[in-house]
Coordinates of C-alpha atoms in Angstrom, one line a residue:
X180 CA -20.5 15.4 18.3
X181 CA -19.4 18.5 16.4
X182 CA -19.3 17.3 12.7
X183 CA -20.4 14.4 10.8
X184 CA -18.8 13.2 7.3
X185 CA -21.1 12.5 4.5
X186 CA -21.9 11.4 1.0
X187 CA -25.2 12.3 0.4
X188 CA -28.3 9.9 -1.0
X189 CA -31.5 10.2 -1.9
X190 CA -32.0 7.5 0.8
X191 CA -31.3 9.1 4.2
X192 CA -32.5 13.0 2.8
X193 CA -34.8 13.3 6.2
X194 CA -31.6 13.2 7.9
X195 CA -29.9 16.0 5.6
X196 CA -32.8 18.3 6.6
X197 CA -32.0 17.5 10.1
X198 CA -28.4 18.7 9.9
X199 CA -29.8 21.8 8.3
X200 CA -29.0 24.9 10.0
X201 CA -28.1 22.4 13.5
X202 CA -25.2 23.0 15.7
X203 CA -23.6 19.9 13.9
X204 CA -21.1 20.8 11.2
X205 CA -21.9 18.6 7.8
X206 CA -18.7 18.0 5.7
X207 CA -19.6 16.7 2.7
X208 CA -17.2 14.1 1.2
X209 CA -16.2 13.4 -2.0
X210 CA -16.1 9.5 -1.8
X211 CA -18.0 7.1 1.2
X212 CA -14.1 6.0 1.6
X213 CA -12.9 9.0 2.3
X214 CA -15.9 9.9 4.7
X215 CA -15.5 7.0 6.5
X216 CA -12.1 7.4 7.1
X217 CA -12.2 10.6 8.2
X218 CA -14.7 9.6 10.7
X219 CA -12.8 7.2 12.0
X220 CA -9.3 9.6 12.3
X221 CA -12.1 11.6 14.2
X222 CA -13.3 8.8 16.5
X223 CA -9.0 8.2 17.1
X224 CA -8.4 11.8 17.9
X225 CA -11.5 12.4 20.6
X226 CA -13.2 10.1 23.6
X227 CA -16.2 10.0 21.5
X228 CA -17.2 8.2 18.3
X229 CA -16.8 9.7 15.1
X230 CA -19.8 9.7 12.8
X231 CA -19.9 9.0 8.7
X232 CA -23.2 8.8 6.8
X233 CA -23.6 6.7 4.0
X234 CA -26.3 5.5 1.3
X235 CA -27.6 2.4 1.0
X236 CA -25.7 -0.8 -1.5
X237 CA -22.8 0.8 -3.7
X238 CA -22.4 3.7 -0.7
X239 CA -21.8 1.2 1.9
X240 CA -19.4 -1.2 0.1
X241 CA -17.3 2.1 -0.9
X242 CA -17.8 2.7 3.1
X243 CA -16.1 -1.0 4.6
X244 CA -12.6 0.0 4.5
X245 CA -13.2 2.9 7.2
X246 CA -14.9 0.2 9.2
X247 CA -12.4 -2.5 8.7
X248 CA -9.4 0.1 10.0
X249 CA -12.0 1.0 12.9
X250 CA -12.1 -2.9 13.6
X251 CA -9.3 -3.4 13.8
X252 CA -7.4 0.1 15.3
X253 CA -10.0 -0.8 18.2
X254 CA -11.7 3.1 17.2
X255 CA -15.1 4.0 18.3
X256 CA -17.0 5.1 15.2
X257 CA -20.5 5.4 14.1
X258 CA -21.3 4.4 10.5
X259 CA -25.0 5.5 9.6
X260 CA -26.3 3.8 6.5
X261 CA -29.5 5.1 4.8
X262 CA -31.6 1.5 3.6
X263 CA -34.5 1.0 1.4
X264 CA -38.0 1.6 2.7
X265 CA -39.2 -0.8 5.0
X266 CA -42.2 -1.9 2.7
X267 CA -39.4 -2.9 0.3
X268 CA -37.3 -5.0 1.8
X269 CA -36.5 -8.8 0.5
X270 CA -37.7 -7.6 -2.7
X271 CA -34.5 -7.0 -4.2
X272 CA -35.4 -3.6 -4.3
X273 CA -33.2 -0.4 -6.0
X274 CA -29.8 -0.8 -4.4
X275 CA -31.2 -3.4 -1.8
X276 CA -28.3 -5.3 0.2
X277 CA -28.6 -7.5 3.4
X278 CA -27.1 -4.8 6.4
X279 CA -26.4 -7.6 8.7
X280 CA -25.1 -9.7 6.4
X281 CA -22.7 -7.5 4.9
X282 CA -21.3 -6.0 8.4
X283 CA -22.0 -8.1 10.7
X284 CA -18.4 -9.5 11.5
X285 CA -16.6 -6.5 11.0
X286 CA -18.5 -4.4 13.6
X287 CA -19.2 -4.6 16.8
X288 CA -23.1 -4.3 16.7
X289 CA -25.4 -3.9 13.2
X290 CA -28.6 -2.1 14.0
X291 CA -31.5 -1.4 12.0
X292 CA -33.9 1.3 13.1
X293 CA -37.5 -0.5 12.3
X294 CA -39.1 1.6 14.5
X295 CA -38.9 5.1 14.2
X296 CA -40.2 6.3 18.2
X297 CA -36.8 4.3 19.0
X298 CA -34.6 6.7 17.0
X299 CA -32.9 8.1 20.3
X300 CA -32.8 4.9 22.1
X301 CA -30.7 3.0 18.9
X302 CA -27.9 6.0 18.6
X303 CA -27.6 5.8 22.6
X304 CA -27.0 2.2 22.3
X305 CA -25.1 2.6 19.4
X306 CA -22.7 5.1 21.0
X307 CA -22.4 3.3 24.1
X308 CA -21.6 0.4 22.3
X309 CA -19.0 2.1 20.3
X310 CA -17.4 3.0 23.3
X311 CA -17.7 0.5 25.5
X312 CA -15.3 -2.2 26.3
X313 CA -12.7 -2.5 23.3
X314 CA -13.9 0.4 21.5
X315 CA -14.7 0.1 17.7
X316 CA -17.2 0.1 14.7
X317 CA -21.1 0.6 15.1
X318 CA -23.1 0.2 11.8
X319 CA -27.0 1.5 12.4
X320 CA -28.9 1.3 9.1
X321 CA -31.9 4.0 8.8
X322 CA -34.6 2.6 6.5
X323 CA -36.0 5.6 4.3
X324 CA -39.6 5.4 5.0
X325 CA -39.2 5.4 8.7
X326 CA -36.9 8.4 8.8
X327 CA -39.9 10.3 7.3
X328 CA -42.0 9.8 10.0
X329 CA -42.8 12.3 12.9
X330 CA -41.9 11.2 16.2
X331 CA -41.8 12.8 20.0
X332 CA -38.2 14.5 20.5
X333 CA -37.3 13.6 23.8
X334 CA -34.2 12.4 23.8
X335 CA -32.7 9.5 25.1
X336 CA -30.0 9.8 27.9
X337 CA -26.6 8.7 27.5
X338 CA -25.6 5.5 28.4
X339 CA -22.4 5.5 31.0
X340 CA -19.5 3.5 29.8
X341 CA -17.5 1.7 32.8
X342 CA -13.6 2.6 32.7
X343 CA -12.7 0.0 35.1
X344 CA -9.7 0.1 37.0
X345 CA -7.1 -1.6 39.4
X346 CA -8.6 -3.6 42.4
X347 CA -6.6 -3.5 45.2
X348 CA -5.6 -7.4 44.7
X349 CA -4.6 -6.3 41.0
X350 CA -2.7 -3.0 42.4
X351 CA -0.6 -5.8 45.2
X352 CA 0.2 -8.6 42.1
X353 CA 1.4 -5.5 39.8
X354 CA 3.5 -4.0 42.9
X355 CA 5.0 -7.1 43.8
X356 CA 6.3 -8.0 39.9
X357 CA 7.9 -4.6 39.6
X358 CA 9.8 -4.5 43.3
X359 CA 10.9 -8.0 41.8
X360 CA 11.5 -7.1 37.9
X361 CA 14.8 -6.1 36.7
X362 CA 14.2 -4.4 33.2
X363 CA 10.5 -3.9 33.8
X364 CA 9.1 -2.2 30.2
X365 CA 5.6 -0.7 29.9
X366 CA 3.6 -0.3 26.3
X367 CA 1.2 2.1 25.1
X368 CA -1.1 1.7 22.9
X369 CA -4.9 2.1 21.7
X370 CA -7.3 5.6 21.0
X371 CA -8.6 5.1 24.5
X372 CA -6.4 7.5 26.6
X373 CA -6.4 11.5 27.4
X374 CA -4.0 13.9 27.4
X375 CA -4.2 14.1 31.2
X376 CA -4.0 10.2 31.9
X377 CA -1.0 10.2 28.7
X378 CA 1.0 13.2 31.4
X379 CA 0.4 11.0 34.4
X380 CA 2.0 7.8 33.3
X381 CA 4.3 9.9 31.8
X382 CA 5.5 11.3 35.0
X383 CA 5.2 8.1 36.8
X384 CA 7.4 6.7 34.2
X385 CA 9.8 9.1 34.8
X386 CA 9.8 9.3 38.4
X387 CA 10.7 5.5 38.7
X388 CA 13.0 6.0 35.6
X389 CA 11.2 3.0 33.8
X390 CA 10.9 2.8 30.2
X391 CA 8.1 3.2 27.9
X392 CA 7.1 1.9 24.0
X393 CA 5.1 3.1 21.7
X394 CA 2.3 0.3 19.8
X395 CA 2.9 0.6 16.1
X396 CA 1.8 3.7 14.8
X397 CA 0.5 5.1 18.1
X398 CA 3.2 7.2 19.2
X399 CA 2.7 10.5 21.6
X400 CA 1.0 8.8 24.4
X401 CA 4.3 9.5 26.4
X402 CA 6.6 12.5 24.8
X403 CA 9.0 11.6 21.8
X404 CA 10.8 14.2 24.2
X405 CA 10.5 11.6 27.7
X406 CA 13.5 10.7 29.0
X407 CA 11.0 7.2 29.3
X408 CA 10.2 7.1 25.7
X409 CA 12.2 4.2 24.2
X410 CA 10.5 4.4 21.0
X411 CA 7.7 2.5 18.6
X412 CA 7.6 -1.6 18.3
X413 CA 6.1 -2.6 15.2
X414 CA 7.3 -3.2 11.5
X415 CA 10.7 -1.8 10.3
X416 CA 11.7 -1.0 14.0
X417 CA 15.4 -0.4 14.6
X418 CA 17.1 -3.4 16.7
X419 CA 17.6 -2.3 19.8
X420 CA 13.7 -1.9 19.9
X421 CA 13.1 -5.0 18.5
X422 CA 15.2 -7.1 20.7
X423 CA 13.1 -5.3 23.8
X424 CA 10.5 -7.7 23.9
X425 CA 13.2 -10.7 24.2
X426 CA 15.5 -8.9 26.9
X427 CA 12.4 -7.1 29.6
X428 CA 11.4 -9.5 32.6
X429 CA 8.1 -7.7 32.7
X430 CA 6.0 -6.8 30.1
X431 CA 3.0 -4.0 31.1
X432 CA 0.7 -3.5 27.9
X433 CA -1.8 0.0 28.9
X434 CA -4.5 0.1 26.4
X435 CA -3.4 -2.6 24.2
X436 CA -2.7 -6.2 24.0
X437 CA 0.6 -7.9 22.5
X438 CA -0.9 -9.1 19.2
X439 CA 0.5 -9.9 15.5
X440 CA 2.5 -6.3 14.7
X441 CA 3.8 -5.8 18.4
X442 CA 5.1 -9.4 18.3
X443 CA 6.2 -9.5 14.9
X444 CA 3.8 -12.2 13.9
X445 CA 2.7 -13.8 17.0
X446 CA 6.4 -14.5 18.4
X447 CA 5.3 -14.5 22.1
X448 CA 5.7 -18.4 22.2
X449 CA 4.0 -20.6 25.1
X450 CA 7.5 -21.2 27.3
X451 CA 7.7 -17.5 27.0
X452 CA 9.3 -17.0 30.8
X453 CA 8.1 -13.4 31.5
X454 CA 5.3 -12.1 33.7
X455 CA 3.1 -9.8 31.6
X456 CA 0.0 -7.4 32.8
X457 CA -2.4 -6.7 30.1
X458 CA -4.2 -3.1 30.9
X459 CA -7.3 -3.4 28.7
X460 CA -11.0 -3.0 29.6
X461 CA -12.2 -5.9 26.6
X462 CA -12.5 -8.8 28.5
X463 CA -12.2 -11.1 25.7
X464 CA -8.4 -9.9 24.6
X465 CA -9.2 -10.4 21.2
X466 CA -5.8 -9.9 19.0
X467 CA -4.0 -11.4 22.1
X468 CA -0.8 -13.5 21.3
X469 CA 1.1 -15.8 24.1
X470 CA 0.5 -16.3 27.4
X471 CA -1.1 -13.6 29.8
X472 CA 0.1 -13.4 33.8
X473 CA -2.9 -11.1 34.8
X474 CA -5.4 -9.1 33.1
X475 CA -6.4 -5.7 34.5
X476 CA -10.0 -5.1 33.2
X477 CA -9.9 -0.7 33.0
X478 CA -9.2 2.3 30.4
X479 CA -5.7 3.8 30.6
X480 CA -7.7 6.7 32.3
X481 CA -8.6 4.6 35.0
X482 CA -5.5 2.6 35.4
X483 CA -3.1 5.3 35.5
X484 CA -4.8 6.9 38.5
X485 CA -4.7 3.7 40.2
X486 CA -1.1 3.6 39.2
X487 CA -0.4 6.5 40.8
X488 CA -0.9 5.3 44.2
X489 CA 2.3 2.6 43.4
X490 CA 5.6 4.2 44.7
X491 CA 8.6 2.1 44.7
X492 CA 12.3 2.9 45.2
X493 CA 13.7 3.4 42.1
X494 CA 16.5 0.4 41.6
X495 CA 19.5 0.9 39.7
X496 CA 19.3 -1.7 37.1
X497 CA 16.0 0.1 36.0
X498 CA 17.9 3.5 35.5
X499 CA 20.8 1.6 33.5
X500 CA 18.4 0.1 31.6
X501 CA 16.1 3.0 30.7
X502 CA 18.7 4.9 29.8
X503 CA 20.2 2.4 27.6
X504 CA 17.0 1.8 25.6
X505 CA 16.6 5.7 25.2
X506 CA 20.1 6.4 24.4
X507 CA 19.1 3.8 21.2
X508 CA 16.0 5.8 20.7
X509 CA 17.8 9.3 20.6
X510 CA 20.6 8.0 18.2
X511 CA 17.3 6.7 16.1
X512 CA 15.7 9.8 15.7
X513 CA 18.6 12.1 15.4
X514 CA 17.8 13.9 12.5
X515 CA 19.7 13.6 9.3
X516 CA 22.2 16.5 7.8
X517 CA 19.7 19.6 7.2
X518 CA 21.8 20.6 4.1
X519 CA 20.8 19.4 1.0
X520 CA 22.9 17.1 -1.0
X521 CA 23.6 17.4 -4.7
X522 CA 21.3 15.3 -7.0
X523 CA 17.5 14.2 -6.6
X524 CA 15.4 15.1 -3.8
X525 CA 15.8 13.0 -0.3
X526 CA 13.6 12.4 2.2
X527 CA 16.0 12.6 4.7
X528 CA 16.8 15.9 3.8
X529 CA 13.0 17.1 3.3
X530 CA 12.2 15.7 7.5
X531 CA 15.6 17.6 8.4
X532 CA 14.5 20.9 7.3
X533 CA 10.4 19.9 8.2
X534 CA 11.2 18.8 12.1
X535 CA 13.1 22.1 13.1
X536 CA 9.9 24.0 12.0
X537 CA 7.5 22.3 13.7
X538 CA 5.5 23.8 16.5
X539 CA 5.5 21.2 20.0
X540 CA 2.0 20.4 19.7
X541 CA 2.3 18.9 15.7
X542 CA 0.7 16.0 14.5
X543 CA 1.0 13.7 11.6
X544 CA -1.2 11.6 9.6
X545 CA -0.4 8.8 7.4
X546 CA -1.6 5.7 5.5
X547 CA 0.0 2.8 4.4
X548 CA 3.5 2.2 2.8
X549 CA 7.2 2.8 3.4
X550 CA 6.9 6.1 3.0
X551 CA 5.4 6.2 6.6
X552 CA 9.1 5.2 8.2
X553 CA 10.2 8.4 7.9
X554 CA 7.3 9.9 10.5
X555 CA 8.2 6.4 12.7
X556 CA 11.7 7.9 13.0
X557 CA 11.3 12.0 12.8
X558 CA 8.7 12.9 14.1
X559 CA 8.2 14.4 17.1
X560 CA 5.0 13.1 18.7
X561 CA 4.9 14.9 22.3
X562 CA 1.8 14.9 23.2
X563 CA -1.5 12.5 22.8
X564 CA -3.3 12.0 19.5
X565 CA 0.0 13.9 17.7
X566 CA -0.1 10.5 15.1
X567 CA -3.0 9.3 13.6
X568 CA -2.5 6.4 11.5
X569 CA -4.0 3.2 9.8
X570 CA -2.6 0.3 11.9
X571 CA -4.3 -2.1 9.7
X572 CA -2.4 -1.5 6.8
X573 CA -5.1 0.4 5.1
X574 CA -4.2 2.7 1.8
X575 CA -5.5 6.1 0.9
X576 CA -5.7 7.2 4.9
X577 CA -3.3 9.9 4.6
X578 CA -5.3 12.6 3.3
X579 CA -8.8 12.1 4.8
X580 CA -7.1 11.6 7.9
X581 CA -5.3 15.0 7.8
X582 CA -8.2 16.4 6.5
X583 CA -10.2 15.8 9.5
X584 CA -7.0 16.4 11.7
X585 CA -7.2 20.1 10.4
X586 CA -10.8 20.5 11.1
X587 CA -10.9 19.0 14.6
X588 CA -7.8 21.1 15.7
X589 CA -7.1 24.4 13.3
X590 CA -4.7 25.6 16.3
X591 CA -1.9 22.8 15.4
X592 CA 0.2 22.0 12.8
X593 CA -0.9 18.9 11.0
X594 CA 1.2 17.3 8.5
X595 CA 0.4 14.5 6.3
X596 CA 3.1 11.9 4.9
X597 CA 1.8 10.3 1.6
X598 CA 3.1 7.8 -0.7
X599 CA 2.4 8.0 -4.4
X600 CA 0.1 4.9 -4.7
X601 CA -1.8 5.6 -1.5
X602 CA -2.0 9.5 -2.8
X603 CA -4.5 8.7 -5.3
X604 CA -6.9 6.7 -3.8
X605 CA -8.1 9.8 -1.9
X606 CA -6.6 12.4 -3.4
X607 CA -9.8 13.8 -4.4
X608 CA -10.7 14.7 -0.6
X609 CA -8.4 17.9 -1.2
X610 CA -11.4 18.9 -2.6
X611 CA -13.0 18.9 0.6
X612 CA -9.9 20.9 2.5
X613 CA -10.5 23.5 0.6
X614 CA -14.4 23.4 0.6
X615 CA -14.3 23.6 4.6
X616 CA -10.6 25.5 4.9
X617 CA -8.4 22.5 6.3
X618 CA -4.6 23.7 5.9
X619 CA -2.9 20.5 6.5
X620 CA 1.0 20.4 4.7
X621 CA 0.8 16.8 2.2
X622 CA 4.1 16.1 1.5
X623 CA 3.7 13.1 -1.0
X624 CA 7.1 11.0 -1.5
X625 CA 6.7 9.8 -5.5
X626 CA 9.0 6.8 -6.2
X627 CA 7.1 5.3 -8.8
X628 CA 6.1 2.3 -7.3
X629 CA 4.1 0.4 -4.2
X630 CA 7.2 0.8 -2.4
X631 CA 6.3 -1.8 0.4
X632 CA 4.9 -4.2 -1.8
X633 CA 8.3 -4.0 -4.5
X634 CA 10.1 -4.6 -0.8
X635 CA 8.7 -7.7 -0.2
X636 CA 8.7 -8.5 -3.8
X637 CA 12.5 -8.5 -3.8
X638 CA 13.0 -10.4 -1.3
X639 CA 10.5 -13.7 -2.5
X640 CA 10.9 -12.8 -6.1
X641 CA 14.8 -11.2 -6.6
X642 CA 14.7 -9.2 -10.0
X643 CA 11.2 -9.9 -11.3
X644 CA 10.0 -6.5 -11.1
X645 CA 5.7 -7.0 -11.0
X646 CA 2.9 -5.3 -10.7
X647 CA 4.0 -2.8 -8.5
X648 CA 5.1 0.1 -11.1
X649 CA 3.5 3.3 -11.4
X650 CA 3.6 6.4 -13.5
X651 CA 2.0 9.3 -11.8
X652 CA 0.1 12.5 -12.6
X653 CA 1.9 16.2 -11.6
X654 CA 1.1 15.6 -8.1
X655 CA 1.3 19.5 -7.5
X656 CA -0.9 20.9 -10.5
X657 CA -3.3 18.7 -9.1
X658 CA -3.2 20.3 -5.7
X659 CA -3.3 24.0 -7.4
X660 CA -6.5 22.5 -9.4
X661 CA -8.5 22.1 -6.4
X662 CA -7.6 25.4 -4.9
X663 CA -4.6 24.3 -2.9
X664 CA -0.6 25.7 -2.8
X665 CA 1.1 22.8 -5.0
X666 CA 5.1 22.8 -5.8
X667 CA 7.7 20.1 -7.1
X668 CA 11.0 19.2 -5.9
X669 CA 13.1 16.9 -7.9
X670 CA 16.4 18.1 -6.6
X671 CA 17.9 17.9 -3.0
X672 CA 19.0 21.6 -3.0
X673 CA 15.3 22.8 -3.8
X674 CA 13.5 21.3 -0.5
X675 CA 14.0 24.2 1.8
X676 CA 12.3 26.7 0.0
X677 CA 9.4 24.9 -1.3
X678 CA 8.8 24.2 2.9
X679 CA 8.9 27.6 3.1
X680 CA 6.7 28.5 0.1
X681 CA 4.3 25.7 1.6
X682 CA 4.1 26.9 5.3
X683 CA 3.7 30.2 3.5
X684 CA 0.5 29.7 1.8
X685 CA -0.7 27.8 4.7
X686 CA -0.3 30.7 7.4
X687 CA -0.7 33.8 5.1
X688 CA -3.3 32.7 2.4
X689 CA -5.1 30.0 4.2
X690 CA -4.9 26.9 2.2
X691 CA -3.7 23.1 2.2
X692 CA -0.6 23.0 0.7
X693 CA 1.6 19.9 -0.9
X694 CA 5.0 19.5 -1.7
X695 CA 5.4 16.6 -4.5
X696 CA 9.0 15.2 -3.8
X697 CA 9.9 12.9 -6.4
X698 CA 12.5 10.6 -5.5
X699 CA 14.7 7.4 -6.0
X700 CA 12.6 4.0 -6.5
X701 CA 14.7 1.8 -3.5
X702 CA 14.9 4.9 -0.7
X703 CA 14.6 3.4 2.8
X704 CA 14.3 5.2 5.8
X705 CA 16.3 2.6 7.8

């Protein structure tokens, strides 16, 4: 691993020393939240866990909502957890909590290192099981008396993690539904994929002129550019994407299974008449909803070069239908008008002017909220890992997530998309950008409410307006305050120069920037 994310206790200080002076970058946090989300945007963006250290009790509560959006994004992450001594435990001891207890069902294994000549032997396991079958959470608590002890270095070797892959009865079945499918639709999804196996399928795709999805808030795997590309299935998709699941004759999910957001809440009913292949190395299909035709137990890695050796003749009805789908897609994402509008600041306007200054290898970041729509339909994810996002709903992601975005990959442009509530739960992590030089752009859309929350509000409660107001801090000053570029823009004509300003301080000077756009309360992106 290059880096780890940490807020510092007394109870894991052995480890500190360790990281002193190693190869391994520490990146001190300014919240366990933050840290852990961060490690987990890390564990989303590379084959390899990410890795957050915590202290023991109030540290590792602040620490469970990284893990629960690990859980459930399927990400492989690695949550160390400094513990009470040894000789203390059961006594209700200084910040004593019960590690299995606590973690147990929201991770896929809890370890506790009791021995301290197993130290290599419990992070090989615990990185193997982080990546191993449906990747995800690892929890490995590290008592403070046996951390102190002196132990033989050898290390431990890694432990290989199977990728599976097609047998030849799975490669026949999955032939034999395509030559007979007539609107055959494939879906990507998951953190388990390269860029190399994302520009095979890609070209497969292509070559047979069959279209492509996007899981919810996973978009990139195949080019926002792809002729295949047919775009994202998940909330507040358009109609023509929606109705995709309803109209296909063959459903091929690649590193993902149809469960509650793909099927808008578990649609996929039991006289659902469609063959479906489910491309996913966790044998259990946990999150799966409806029927299954035939599981394919392999990584998209694996699968795709199986794929590969499937050639068909390409069949007219798939190239009518592909280039329906996209020709919905590219009407989607056609940006707005670029020129400002009189009157308050737009988002429309603000992604219109963003997009065309975007370098092809961009990513973006975001939490939770409807600010995120506008990065679902702008956006232009062309290559793997170019969105990293919550998919479990989960607040205050933006800016850790951008953070370690910028530090993994200081070549590319990362944006970040915040809302105003989300903003401030880890706002403070700006702190940290400019502590370790992250330049990511935070462009935080203040409407002065929980926008997604009001939504559903309306439509339960009409005209009861509660508990979702906000008034809000000057987003910008705050952003000069911990050594960033901050401006505001209340009015539609004054977008295109504060980008500028922004991208300015970014590339000349060297630090994060943010743009505080303030804006109507009931905006929608679609």
């Amino acid at each position: 691993m290059e880096r780890t994310y940490v807020v510092p206790g007394e109870s894991f200080l052995d480890v500190l020393d360790g990281l002193h002076a190693s190869d391994i970058e520490t990146i001190v946090c300014r919240h366990e939240g933050g840290a852990a989300y961060m490690a987990e945007a890390d564990g989303k963006m590379n084959q390899r866990p990410g890795v957050a250290m915590v202290t023991r009790g109030p540290g590792a509560a602040n620490a469970h909502v990284g893990l629960h959006t690990a859980w459930q994004d399927s990400t492989p992450l690695l949550l160390f957890v400094g513990l009470i001594p040894f000789a203390h435990r059961d006594r209700e001891a200084f910040q004593e909590f019960d590690i299995k207890a606590w973690f147990d069902t929201g991770a896929k294994r809890v370890m506790v290192l009791d021995h301290a000549e197993r130290a290599s032997e419990i992070v090989a396991e615990a990185m193997f099981a982080a990546m191993s079958g449906r990747p995800g959470p690892v929890v490995v608590g590290l008592p403070e008396d046996i951390i102190r002890q002196q132990i033989d270095p050898a290390l431990h070797p890694a432990i290989p993690v199977a990728a599976g892959g097609m047998s030849s009865t799975d490669a026949a079945a999955l032939r034999a539904a395509l030559a007979e499918s007539r609107k055959p639709l494939f879906v990507t999804g998951g953190n388990d994929w390269t860029q190399e196996a994302a520009d095979q399928l890609t070209g497969w795709l292509e070559r047979h002129q069959i279209p492509a999805a996007a899981e919810w808030r996973t978009q990139g795997t195949v080019s926002f550019d792809s002729p295949s590309y047919v775009g994202p299935i998940g909330y507040g998709r358009p109609r023509p994407t929606y109705d995709l699941l309803e109209e296909t004759d063959l459903l091929v999910f690649v590193g993902t299974v149809p469960g509650d957001v793909i099927t808008d809440g578990f649609v996929c009913r039991q006289d659902w008449n469609k063959k479906n292949f489910l491309v996913t190395v966790d044998p259990s299909l946990r999150g799966r909803s409806g029927p299954v035709s035939r599981q394919i137990l392999s990584k998209p890695e694996a699968f795709v070069q199986d794929l590969a050796g499937i050639d068909l003749p390409v069949k007219e009805e798939w190239k009518a239908w592909t280039e329906r789908m996209r020709g919905e897609q590219e009407h989607f994402a056609a940006l707005p008008p670029a020129a400002p509008a009189a009157g308050q600041a737009r988002m429309d306007t603000l992604m219109a002017n963003l997009v065309p200054r975007l370098p092809e290898d961009a990513m973006v970041t975001f939490g939770a909220g409807e600010h995120t729509n506008w990065a679902h339909r702008y956006f232009p994810t062309r290559r793997y890992a170019s969105m990293i996002s919550a998919r479990n709903g989960s607040m205050g992601y933006s800016v850790p997530s951008a953070i370690a975005a910028a530090l993994a990959n200081p070549e590319r442009r990362v944006v970040t998309i915040a809302g105003d509530g989300e903003f401030l739960m880890n706002g403070q992590e700006l702190a940290t950008a400019a502590q370790y030089g992250a330049t990511p752009l935070v462009m935080v859309m203040d409407n002065q409410e929980y926008g997604t929350i009001r939504t559903h509000q309306e439509r339960h409660y009409p005209q009861r307006v509660s508990g979702t107001q906000l008034q809000n801090p000057d987003f910008a000053l705050m952003a000069r305050a911990f050594g960033g570029f901050g401006i505001t823009v209340t009015e539609d004509k004054d977008i295109p120069a504060a980008l500028d300003a922004a991208f300015a301080a970014i590339d000349q000077v060297g630090v994060f920037a943010l743009i505080h756009l303030i804006v109507e309360q009931r905006v929608k992106a679609y």
